[in-house]
Short mmCIF file of C-alpha atoms and ligand atoms in Angstrom, two decimals:
data_model
loop_
_atom_site.label_atom_id
_atom_site.label_comp_id
_atom_site.label_asym_id
_atom_site.label_seq_id
_atom_site.Cartn_x
_atom_site.Cartn_y
_atom_site.Cartn_z
CA MET A 18 234.50 106.34 65.66
CA SER A 19 234.68 104.02 62.66
CA GLN A 20 231.48 102.51 61.30
CA GLN A 21 232.72 99.06 62.42
CA GLN A 22 232.99 99.98 66.09
CA LYS A 23 229.98 99.43 68.29
CA ASP A 24 228.47 102.36 70.12
CA VAL A 25 228.69 102.72 73.89
CA TYR A 26 225.29 103.86 75.20
CA LEU A 27 224.18 106.13 78.00
CA VAL A 28 220.45 106.00 78.64
CA ILE A 29 219.42 109.20 80.42
CA GLY A 30 216.25 108.48 82.39
CA GLY A 31 217.18 104.79 82.14
CA SER A 32 215.49 104.00 85.48
CA GLY A 33 212.13 105.04 84.00
CA PHE A 34 209.50 103.08 82.14
CA VAL A 35 210.68 103.65 78.56
CA GLY A 36 214.35 104.01 79.51
CA ARG A 37 214.39 100.62 81.21
CA HIS A 38 212.93 98.86 78.16
CA ILE A 39 215.64 100.48 76.03
CA VAL A 40 218.31 99.32 78.49
CA ASP A 41 216.86 95.78 78.43
CA GLN A 42 216.94 95.67 74.63
CA LEU A 43 220.51 96.99 74.51
CA ILE A 44 221.62 94.39 77.06
CA ALA A 45 219.81 91.66 75.09
CA ARG A 46 221.75 92.45 71.94
CA GLY A 47 225.08 92.55 73.82
CA ASP A 48 225.71 96.31 73.86
CA ILE A 49 227.57 98.26 76.50
CA VAL A 50 225.11 100.50 78.34
CA SER A 51 225.06 102.74 81.40
CA VAL A 52 222.22 104.67 83.03
CA PHE A 53 222.07 108.30 84.14
CA ASP A 54 219.09 109.19 86.34
CA ILE A 55 218.10 110.92 89.56
CA VAL A 56 216.90 107.59 90.98
CA GLN A 57 218.32 104.09 90.73
CA ARG A 58 215.86 101.22 90.33
CA HIS A 59 218.08 98.48 88.84
CA HIS A 60 221.58 97.30 89.57
CA ASP A 61 222.62 95.35 86.49
CA VAL A 62 224.36 98.14 84.55
CA PRO A 63 226.71 100.97 85.60
CA PHE A 64 224.65 103.76 87.13
CA TYR A 65 225.44 107.48 87.27
CA SER A 66 223.33 109.41 89.72
CA GLY A 67 222.65 112.95 88.57
CA ASP A 68 220.30 115.60 87.31
CA ILE A 69 220.35 116.64 83.65
CA THR A 70 220.02 120.28 84.63
CA ASP A 71 223.62 120.01 85.87
CA GLU A 72 225.78 119.87 82.74
CA GLN A 73 228.90 118.88 84.69
CA GLN A 74 227.18 115.79 86.10
CA VAL A 75 226.12 114.71 82.62
CA LEU A 76 229.63 115.37 81.27
CA ASN A 77 231.24 113.30 84.03
CA ALA A 78 228.94 110.37 83.30
CA ILE A 79 229.65 110.57 79.56
CA ARG A 80 233.42 110.67 80.12
CA LYS A 81 233.52 107.92 82.76
CA SER A 82 231.32 105.58 80.73
CA GLY A 83 233.02 106.30 77.39
CA THR A 84 229.63 107.07 75.84
CA THR A 85 229.36 107.54 72.06
CA CYS A 86 225.55 107.45 71.84
CA ILE A 87 223.13 109.11 74.26
CA ILE A 88 219.49 108.11 74.42
CA HIS A 89 217.73 110.88 76.36
CA THR A 90 214.37 109.75 77.76
CA ALA A 91 214.30 111.82 80.98
CA SER A 92 211.35 114.06 81.78
CA PRO A 93 209.18 114.80 84.80
CA PRO A 94 205.86 112.94 84.47
CA HIS A 95 202.79 114.71 83.14
CA GLY A 96 200.63 116.37 85.80
CA ALA A 97 203.32 117.95 88.02
CA LYS A 98 201.99 120.39 90.63
CA ASP A 99 204.57 123.02 89.72
CA PRO A 100 204.65 123.33 85.90
CA SER A 101 207.93 125.29 85.97
CA ILE A 102 209.70 121.93 86.46
CA TYR A 103 208.96 121.12 82.82
CA HIS A 104 210.89 124.04 81.41
CA LYS A 105 213.72 123.45 83.86
CA VAL A 106 214.20 119.77 82.97
CA ASN A 107 212.91 119.43 79.41
CA VAL A 108 214.33 122.66 78.02
CA ASP A 109 217.25 123.74 80.24
CA GLY A 110 218.14 120.13 81.05
CA THR A 111 218.03 119.07 77.41
CA ARG A 112 220.26 122.04 76.52
CA ALA A 113 222.73 120.86 79.19
CA VAL A 114 222.68 117.33 77.73
CA ILE A 115 223.43 118.72 74.26
CA ASP A 116 226.26 120.93 75.54
CA ALA A 117 227.79 118.06 77.51
CA ALA A 118 227.50 115.77 74.48
CA VAL A 119 229.23 118.28 72.20
CA SER A 120 232.00 118.96 74.78
CA ALA A 121 232.67 115.24 75.15
CA GLY A 122 232.63 114.51 71.39
CA VAL A 123 229.57 112.24 71.55
CA THR A 124 228.46 111.38 68.00
CA LYS A 125 224.81 110.40 68.45
CA LEU A 126 221.89 111.74 70.47
CA VAL A 127 218.43 110.16 70.31
CA TYR A 128 215.69 112.12 72.09
CA THR A 129 212.35 110.81 73.34
CA SER A 130 209.99 113.63 72.46
CA SER A 131 206.20 113.28 72.43
CA ALA A 132 203.39 113.25 69.88
CA GLY A 133 201.83 115.87 72.16
CA VAL A 134 204.16 118.52 70.68
CA VAL A 135 201.67 119.00 67.82
CA PHE A 136 198.51 118.88 69.94
CA ASP A 137 196.69 122.11 70.73
CA GLY A 138 193.34 120.64 71.77
CA ASP A 139 191.99 120.28 68.22
CA ASP A 140 191.60 116.92 66.54
CA VAL A 141 194.77 115.34 65.17
CA ILE A 142 193.89 113.14 62.20
CA ASN A 143 196.56 110.99 60.58
CA LEU A 144 199.02 113.87 61.00
CA ASP A 145 202.54 113.53 59.60
CA GLU A 146 205.82 115.16 60.56
CA ARG A 147 205.42 118.24 58.35
CA ALA A 148 202.93 119.79 60.78
CA PRO A 149 204.38 122.80 62.62
CA TYR A 150 204.30 123.22 66.38
CA PRO A 151 200.96 124.79 67.39
CA GLU A 152 200.91 128.54 68.01
CA LYS A 153 199.22 127.96 71.33
CA PRO A 154 200.63 124.86 73.07
CA PHE A 155 198.19 122.61 74.88
CA ASP A 156 199.94 122.80 78.26
CA ALA A 157 203.29 123.45 79.95
CA TYR A 158 204.41 119.83 79.59
CA ASN A 159 203.82 119.64 75.82
CA ASP A 160 205.27 123.12 75.36
CA SER A 161 208.48 122.08 77.12
CA LYS A 162 208.68 118.86 75.08
CA ALA A 163 208.35 120.89 71.86
CA LYS A 164 211.03 123.35 72.95
CA GLY A 165 213.35 120.52 74.03
CA GLU A 166 212.77 118.77 70.71
CA ALA A 167 213.54 121.98 68.79
CA LEU A 168 216.86 122.28 70.64
CA ILE A 169 217.71 118.68 69.76
CA LEU A 170 217.03 119.28 66.05
CA GLU A 171 218.99 122.54 66.01
CA ALA A 172 221.96 120.72 67.54
CA ASN A 173 222.18 118.30 64.62
CA GLY A 174 225.65 118.61 63.10
CA LYS A 175 227.01 120.70 65.99
CA GLY A 176 230.59 119.56 66.74
CA GLY A 177 230.01 116.29 64.89
CA LEU A 178 226.89 115.41 66.92
CA LEU A 179 224.00 113.80 65.02
CA THR A 180 220.55 114.05 66.54
CA VAL A 181 217.08 112.60 66.03
CA ALA A 182 213.77 112.93 67.94
CA LEU A 183 211.07 110.30 68.32
CA ARG A 184 207.48 111.26 69.12
CA PRO A 185 205.57 108.47 70.84
CA ALA A 186 201.87 108.66 71.74
CA GLY A 187 200.24 107.02 74.77
CA ILE A 188 202.92 104.57 75.87
CA PHE A 189 201.75 101.42 77.64
CA GLY A 190 203.16 98.08 78.68
CA PRO A 191 204.84 96.32 81.59
CA GLY A 192 206.60 98.75 83.91
CA ASP A 193 204.14 101.61 83.17
CA ARG A 194 204.09 104.12 86.01
CA GLN A 195 201.33 106.47 84.87
CA MET A 196 198.50 104.97 82.83
CA MET A 197 197.68 101.90 84.96
CA VAL A 198 197.53 103.81 88.24
CA GLY A 199 194.58 105.98 87.18
CA LEU A 200 192.82 103.19 85.31
CA PHE A 201 193.09 100.82 88.26
CA GLN A 202 191.70 103.48 90.60
CA ALA A 203 188.71 103.95 88.29
CA TYR A 204 188.30 100.15 88.19
CA GLN A 205 188.38 99.87 91.97
CA ARG A 206 185.87 102.70 92.39
CA GLY A 207 183.48 101.04 89.94
CA GLN A 208 183.72 103.98 87.51
CA THR A 209 184.34 101.84 84.45
CA HIS A 210 180.79 102.17 83.17
CA PHE A 211 180.99 105.89 82.60
CA GLN A 212 181.94 107.20 79.20
CA VAL A 213 182.52 110.85 78.41
CA GLY A 214 181.75 111.72 74.79
CA ASP A 215 180.45 109.47 72.03
CA ASN A 216 183.57 107.27 71.74
CA ASN A 217 183.94 107.99 68.04
CA ASN A 218 187.38 109.50 68.54
CA LEU A 219 190.37 107.45 67.40
CA PHE A 220 193.45 107.51 69.57
CA ASP A 221 197.01 106.30 69.21
CA TYR A 222 198.85 104.11 71.71
CA THR A 223 202.35 102.71 71.61
CA TYR A 224 203.54 99.47 73.15
CA VAL A 225 206.68 100.26 75.11
CA GLY A 226 208.72 97.42 73.60
CA ASN A 227 207.93 98.70 70.09
CA LEU A 228 209.04 102.17 71.13
CA ALA A 229 212.28 100.87 72.63
CA GLN A 230 212.92 99.06 69.35
CA ALA A 231 212.37 102.34 67.47
CA HIS A 232 215.02 104.02 69.64
CA LEU A 233 217.56 101.33 68.77
CA LEU A 234 216.73 101.60 65.07
CA ALA A 235 217.12 105.39 65.20
CA ALA A 236 220.47 105.09 66.99
CA ASP A 237 221.72 102.50 64.49
CA LYS A 238 220.65 104.57 61.49
CA LEU A 239 221.96 107.87 62.81
CA VAL A 240 224.80 108.18 60.33
CA PRO A 241 226.23 111.34 58.75
CA PRO A 242 224.16 112.48 55.77
CA PRO A 243 225.92 112.93 52.38
CA THR A 244 227.88 116.19 52.40
CA THR A 245 228.96 116.82 48.79
CA ALA A 246 227.92 120.16 47.33
CA SER A 247 225.64 118.56 44.74
CA ASP A 248 223.90 116.58 47.45
CA ALA A 249 223.27 119.46 49.77
CA ALA A 250 219.87 121.13 49.73
CA SER A 251 219.92 124.38 47.78
CA ILE A 252 217.54 127.23 47.11
CA LYS A 253 216.27 127.58 43.56
CA THR A 254 215.33 131.15 42.70
CA ASP A 255 214.99 131.12 38.90
CA SER A 256 211.20 131.35 39.00
CA SER A 257 209.02 133.97 40.62
CA GLU A 258 208.67 131.72 43.65
CA ALA A 259 211.76 130.63 45.54
CA THR A 260 211.72 126.90 46.25
CA LEU A 261 213.90 124.70 48.38
CA VAL A 262 215.37 121.80 46.48
CA ASN A 263 216.45 118.70 48.31
CA PRO A 264 219.14 116.31 47.03
CA PRO A 265 218.05 114.20 44.06
CA ILE A 266 216.68 110.86 45.16
CA ASP A 267 218.47 107.87 43.73
CA PRO A 268 216.28 105.66 41.49
CA ALA A 269 216.20 102.73 43.92
CA THR A 270 214.95 104.93 46.79
CA HIS A 271 212.48 106.59 44.48
CA ALA A 272 211.09 103.23 43.37
CA SER A 273 210.87 102.05 46.96
CA LEU A 274 208.81 105.12 47.91
CA ASN A 275 206.20 104.08 45.38
CA ARG A 276 205.95 100.54 46.65
CA ALA A 277 203.14 100.03 49.14
CA LEU A 278 204.35 99.05 52.60
CA PRO A 279 203.27 95.67 53.88
CA PRO A 280 200.33 95.81 56.27
CA ILE A 281 200.88 96.36 59.96
CA SER A 282 199.85 92.98 61.26
CA ALA A 283 200.36 93.38 64.97
CA THR A 284 196.77 92.82 66.13
CA THR A 285 194.39 92.80 63.20
CA GLY A 286 196.50 90.82 60.74
CA PHE A 287 196.28 93.71 58.32
CA ARG A 288 196.43 97.44 58.61
CA ARG A 289 193.09 99.13 59.00
CA VAL A 290 191.95 102.45 60.25
CA PRO A 291 188.45 101.91 61.60
CA THR A 292 185.53 103.91 60.22
CA CYS A 293 182.01 104.43 61.57
CA GLU A 294 180.82 101.53 59.41
CA ALA A 295 183.73 99.15 59.82
CA ARG A 296 185.26 99.01 63.22
CA PRO A 297 186.33 96.50 65.81
CA LEU A 298 183.83 96.46 68.63
CA GLY A 299 186.27 96.37 71.46
CA PRO A 300 184.92 95.09 74.74
CA TYR A 301 181.54 96.78 74.32
CA VAL A 302 179.28 96.42 77.28
CA THR A 303 176.25 97.55 75.29
CA PRO A 304 176.69 96.71 71.60
CA PRO A 305 175.13 99.26 69.24
CA PRO A 306 172.30 98.03 66.97
CA ASN A 307 174.55 97.69 63.90
CA ALA A 308 177.35 96.06 65.90
CA SER A 309 177.62 92.83 63.96
CA ALA A 310 177.56 94.58 60.56
CA MET A 311 180.33 96.95 61.66
CA GLU A 312 182.45 94.16 62.99
CA ALA A 313 181.90 91.94 59.95
CA ALA A 314 182.90 94.79 57.65
CA TYR A 315 186.01 95.43 59.70
CA ASN A 316 186.97 91.78 59.79
CA ALA A 317 186.30 91.06 56.11
CA PRO A 318 189.31 88.95 55.19
CA HIS A 319 192.21 90.55 53.48
CA ASP A 320 192.46 89.08 50.01
CA PRO A 321 196.09 88.19 49.33
CA HIS A 322 195.25 87.59 45.63
CA ALA A 323 193.81 91.03 45.07
CA PRO A 324 195.97 92.90 42.56
CA LYS A 325 198.59 94.99 44.28
CA HIS A 326 198.36 98.47 42.87
CA PRO A 327 201.28 100.80 43.26
CA ILE A 328 200.42 103.43 45.80
CA LEU A 329 199.04 106.66 44.46
CA ARG A 330 200.77 109.57 46.07
CA SER A 331 198.73 112.72 46.17
CA ARG A 332 200.43 116.09 46.25
CA PHE A 333 199.60 116.26 49.95
CA ASP A 334 201.54 113.10 50.61
CA GLN A 335 204.84 113.71 52.39
CA PHE A 336 206.70 111.33 50.05
CA ALA A 337 205.23 112.64 46.78
CA ASP A 338 207.93 114.10 44.52
CA ASN A 339 206.77 117.68 44.91
CA ALA A 340 206.55 117.35 48.68
CA LEU A 341 210.08 115.90 48.85
CA ALA A 342 211.43 118.71 46.70
CA LEU A 343 209.83 121.31 48.95
CA ALA A 344 210.78 119.74 52.27
CA PRO A 345 212.98 122.11 54.31
CA SER A 346 215.30 119.21 55.11
CA ASN A 347 215.64 115.76 53.65
CA PRO A 348 212.96 113.59 55.30
CA LEU A 349 214.61 110.44 53.95
CA GLN A 350 217.55 110.73 56.33
CA VAL A 351 217.51 110.12 60.08
CA ALA A 352 219.81 112.90 61.30
CA GLY A 353 218.00 116.10 62.22
CA GLN A 354 214.57 114.53 61.72
CA VAL A 355 211.52 113.77 63.85
CA PHE A 356 209.46 110.59 63.64
CA PHE A 357 206.04 109.76 65.04
CA ILE A 358 206.15 106.36 66.69
CA THR A 359 202.88 104.61 67.53
CA ASN A 360 201.40 101.15 67.22
CA GLY A 361 199.93 102.17 63.87
CA GLU A 362 196.54 100.83 64.94
CA PRO A 363 194.42 103.73 66.16
CA VAL A 364 191.63 102.60 68.45
CA TYR A 365 188.53 104.29 69.87
CA PHE A 366 189.47 106.02 73.09
CA TRP A 367 187.14 104.18 75.48
CA ASP A 368 187.66 100.83 73.74
CA PHE A 369 191.29 100.86 74.79
CA MET A 370 190.36 101.62 78.42
CA ARG A 371 187.83 98.78 78.33
CA TYR A 372 190.40 96.33 76.99
CA ILE A 373 192.41 97.11 80.09
CA TRP A 374 189.46 96.95 82.51
CA LEU A 375 188.27 93.71 80.97
CA ALA A 376 191.74 92.21 81.37
CA LEU A 377 191.64 93.26 85.04
CA ASP A 378 188.38 91.41 85.62
CA PRO A 379 188.86 88.16 87.51
CA PRO A 380 187.51 85.11 85.62
CA THR A 381 184.71 84.73 88.21
CA GLU A 382 180.93 85.21 88.15
CA GLU A 383 181.42 88.61 89.77
CA GLY A 384 183.87 89.57 87.04
CA LYS A 385 181.44 88.48 84.33
CA LYS A 386 178.57 90.43 85.94
CA ARG A 387 180.66 93.59 86.01
CA ALA A 388 181.34 93.27 82.32
CA GLN A 389 177.61 92.99 81.56
CA LYS A 390 176.61 96.28 83.19
CA GLY A 391 175.54 99.01 80.78
CA THR A 392 177.42 102.20 79.88
CA TRP A 393 176.42 105.66 81.07
CA VAL A 394 177.31 108.17 78.38
CA ILE A 395 178.04 111.70 79.56
CA PRO A 396 177.89 114.08 76.56
CA ARG A 397 181.03 116.17 76.08
CA THR A 398 179.34 119.53 76.77
CA PHE A 399 177.76 118.24 79.95
CA GLY A 400 181.15 116.74 80.89
CA MET A 401 182.74 120.17 80.49
CA VAL A 402 180.15 121.70 82.83
CA LEU A 403 180.70 118.92 85.39
CA GLY A 404 184.47 119.38 85.04
CA PHE A 405 184.12 123.11 85.67
CA LEU A 406 181.98 122.53 88.77
CA ALA A 407 184.38 119.86 90.07
CA GLU A 408 187.32 122.25 89.60
CA CYS A 409 185.48 125.03 91.47
CA TRP A 410 184.55 122.68 94.31
CA ALA A 411 188.12 121.33 94.54
CA GLY A 412 189.40 124.93 94.62
CA LEU A 413 187.05 125.74 97.51
CA ILE A 414 188.08 122.77 99.63
CA GLY A 415 191.74 123.07 98.65
CA LYS A 416 192.01 119.69 96.90
CA GLU A 417 192.96 118.62 93.39
CA ALA A 418 189.96 117.83 91.17
CA GLY A 419 189.85 114.30 89.75
CA PHE A 420 187.33 115.14 87.01
CA THR A 421 188.50 118.19 85.06
CA ARG A 422 187.78 119.98 81.78
CA TYR A 423 191.28 118.96 80.70
CA ARG A 424 190.38 115.28 81.12
CA VAL A 425 187.08 115.70 79.32
CA GLY A 426 188.82 117.41 76.39
CA TYR A 427 191.53 114.76 76.36
CA SER A 428 189.14 111.82 76.30
CA CYS A 429 186.98 113.33 73.55
CA ALA A 430 189.75 114.37 71.12
CA THR A 431 190.75 112.43 68.01
CA ARG A 432 194.52 111.96 68.07
CA TYR A 433 196.25 109.67 65.66
CA HIS A 434 199.39 110.09 63.63
CA ASN A 435 200.92 108.86 60.41
CA ILE A 436 203.89 106.56 60.99
CA GLU A 437 204.87 105.99 57.38
CA LYS A 438 208.06 108.03 57.76
CA ALA A 439 209.23 105.85 60.64
CA ARG A 440 208.37 102.72 58.71
CA ARG A 441 210.13 103.79 55.51
CA VAL A 442 213.13 105.63 56.90
CA LEU A 443 213.82 103.87 60.21
CA GLY A 444 212.48 100.49 59.12
CA TYR A 445 210.20 100.57 62.19
CA GLU A 446 207.45 97.96 62.39
CA PRO A 447 205.33 97.58 65.53
CA GLU A 448 205.83 93.99 66.63
CA VAL A 449 203.48 93.79 69.61
CA GLY A 450 199.85 94.64 68.89
CA LEU A 451 197.48 96.53 71.18
CA GLU A 452 195.63 93.49 72.51
CA GLU A 453 198.79 91.50 73.16
CA GLY A 454 200.41 94.57 74.70
CA VAL A 455 197.46 95.15 77.04
CA LYS A 456 197.62 91.50 78.15
CA LYS A 457 201.33 91.84 78.90
CA MET A 458 200.79 95.07 80.82
CA VAL A 459 197.90 93.76 82.92
CA GLU A 460 199.69 90.47 83.67
CA TRP A 461 202.67 92.46 84.86
CA PHE A 462 200.45 94.82 86.90
CA LYS A 463 198.62 91.95 88.59
CA ALA A 464 201.88 90.18 89.47
CA GLU A 465 203.38 93.42 90.76
CA ASN A 466 200.36 94.14 92.99
CA GLY A 467 199.58 90.60 94.10
CA LEU A 468 196.20 90.50 92.29
CA SER A 469 194.76 87.23 91.02
P1 LIG B 505 209.28 107.88 83.54
O1 LIG B 505 208.86 108.90 84.54
O2 LIG B 505 208.94 106.46 83.81
O3 LIG B 505 210.85 107.96 83.29
C1 LIG B 505 211.55 109.18 83.25
C2 LIG B 505 212.86 108.99 83.99
O4 LIG B 505 213.56 110.23 83.92
C3 LIG B 505 212.67 108.66 85.46
O5 LIG B 505 213.44 107.53 85.83
C4 LIG B 505 213.15 109.91 86.19
O6 LIG B 505 213.77 109.63 87.43
C5 LIG B 505 214.17 110.47 85.17
N1 LIG B 505 214.34 111.91 85.36
C6 LIG B 505 213.37 112.85 85.51
N2 LIG B 505 213.94 114.05 85.70
C7 LIG B 505 215.28 113.87 85.60
C8 LIG B 505 216.39 114.75 85.69
N3 LIG B 505 216.22 116.07 85.94
N4 LIG B 505 217.63 114.25 85.55
C9 LIG B 505 217.82 112.90 85.35
N5 LIG B 505 216.80 112.02 85.26
C10 LIG B 505 215.54 112.51 85.39
O7 LIG B 505 208.66 108.37 82.13
P2 LIG B 505 208.44 107.52 80.81
O8 LIG B 505 206.99 107.21 80.71
O9 LIG B 505 209.44 106.44 80.72
O10 LIG B 505 208.73 108.62 79.71
C11 LIG B 505 209.95 108.62 78.99
C12 LIG B 505 209.92 109.73 77.97
O11 LIG B 505 208.84 109.54 77.07
C13 LIG B 505 209.74 111.12 78.56
O12 LIG B 505 210.62 111.99 77.92
C14 LIG B 505 208.31 111.48 78.24
O13 LIG B 505 208.16 112.88 78.07
C15 LIG B 505 208.11 110.74 76.94
N6 LIG B 505 206.72 110.41 76.65
C16 LIG B 505 206.03 109.61 77.51
C17 LIG B 505 204.73 109.26 77.22
C18 LIG B 505 203.95 108.31 78.11
O14 LIG B 505 202.81 108.00 77.79
N7 LIG B 505 204.53 107.78 79.19
C19 LIG B 505 204.12 109.73 76.05
C20 LIG B 505 204.85 110.55 75.19
C21 LIG B 505 206.16 110.87 75.50
#
């Protein structure tokens, strides 16, 4: 296909939450798009019913629709009773998608992976894409996402196919089919005043529209990398230590890497990672004693006249010269790469939940009273004991436990990622901030469920 021609898209999993937002954005910009899924929820674009574990079904859909670019978002949801489904769909199914794409001469494949592929239960602090997959995966779902992602990356260049994987974290927004269900249940049961852990753990979330935008950017920028011999990465062995050398970076790109990125202005107006002394309060029900000082420090106005220093890249920085030279593949290209995609505004775990619960509150006296109740903090260790007892009890009565050690660990972990690679290489900028995104999601949820 020539560079001038527009791609024809097939969104696999296009009836799902993320897939549908991608379809909407493709329709909005006038692209030709079809959906492949096991269920049909919309009727405005051509639909191919099928399962990705059946290569022939995928191939038929690609051929009939004339697809040149596949966006593969399909996966069983987290929390399936039979974990073997994850390997079947996310690994075997993804392999079938790749094989069908190569057979049909598809040129682009964008895969929705997950930030969970690097999570093993330990804190994840501003992690970038150089981190390896953990030796011991957190669970079957994340393991299958990592294995599916690895297949996608290996397939880059196979039969002319270019591939890229995006790793979102905690997706939310209108159309969500996972997060709101549990949070609304907790809200209805009056459990919103419990907090497990000290709420000092930062967490990443991603507004679904921002993520859909990232998929379109990745698809648009998925072009063949330079192939001349001098450009190709080579191995330098003239010193005692063998080093991988990536293609020389042209001066303009090099200069741009040393220019600070503009702030992410989605919610705060400027990019800030909260600290224990400067943090947004969130919808605190019981403000801590130093609340106003923390908030004032966090909200101290950004001074546009302050001198703009060039960024200082440490040797640990993924775009420092030595890091670029040592990278196993060129991180400045899109093909064959992974990108973390988040809102770029990590937030304290329970603060995000409370934004949602607060938005659910009706603007009545009763709603106001609920918001004024105090918080009951359950320390993490005690939470683990309670989780263990709840699991034992659920096992005895043959039911699924609602409060588990997994959930305690999840809600107490720090998990936020560095999105500079996506911003520099894909040109990704989160447009909808957390607060605005939560409002949009809750408005949608209320309308959908007839709540006032
Ligand atoms: P979703 O369940 O809303 O959508 C997934 C879609 O895939 C559904 O329409 C489903 O019918 C379809 N599907 C599942 N199995 C299939 C199969 N065998 N063949 C064809 N279609 C199949 O999920 P989502 O929240 O939109 O997630 C999209 C992607 O994002 C997934 O790959 C998921 O792993 C990833 N992800 C999600 C989150 C999150 O917070 N929701 C976080 C990180 C990564």
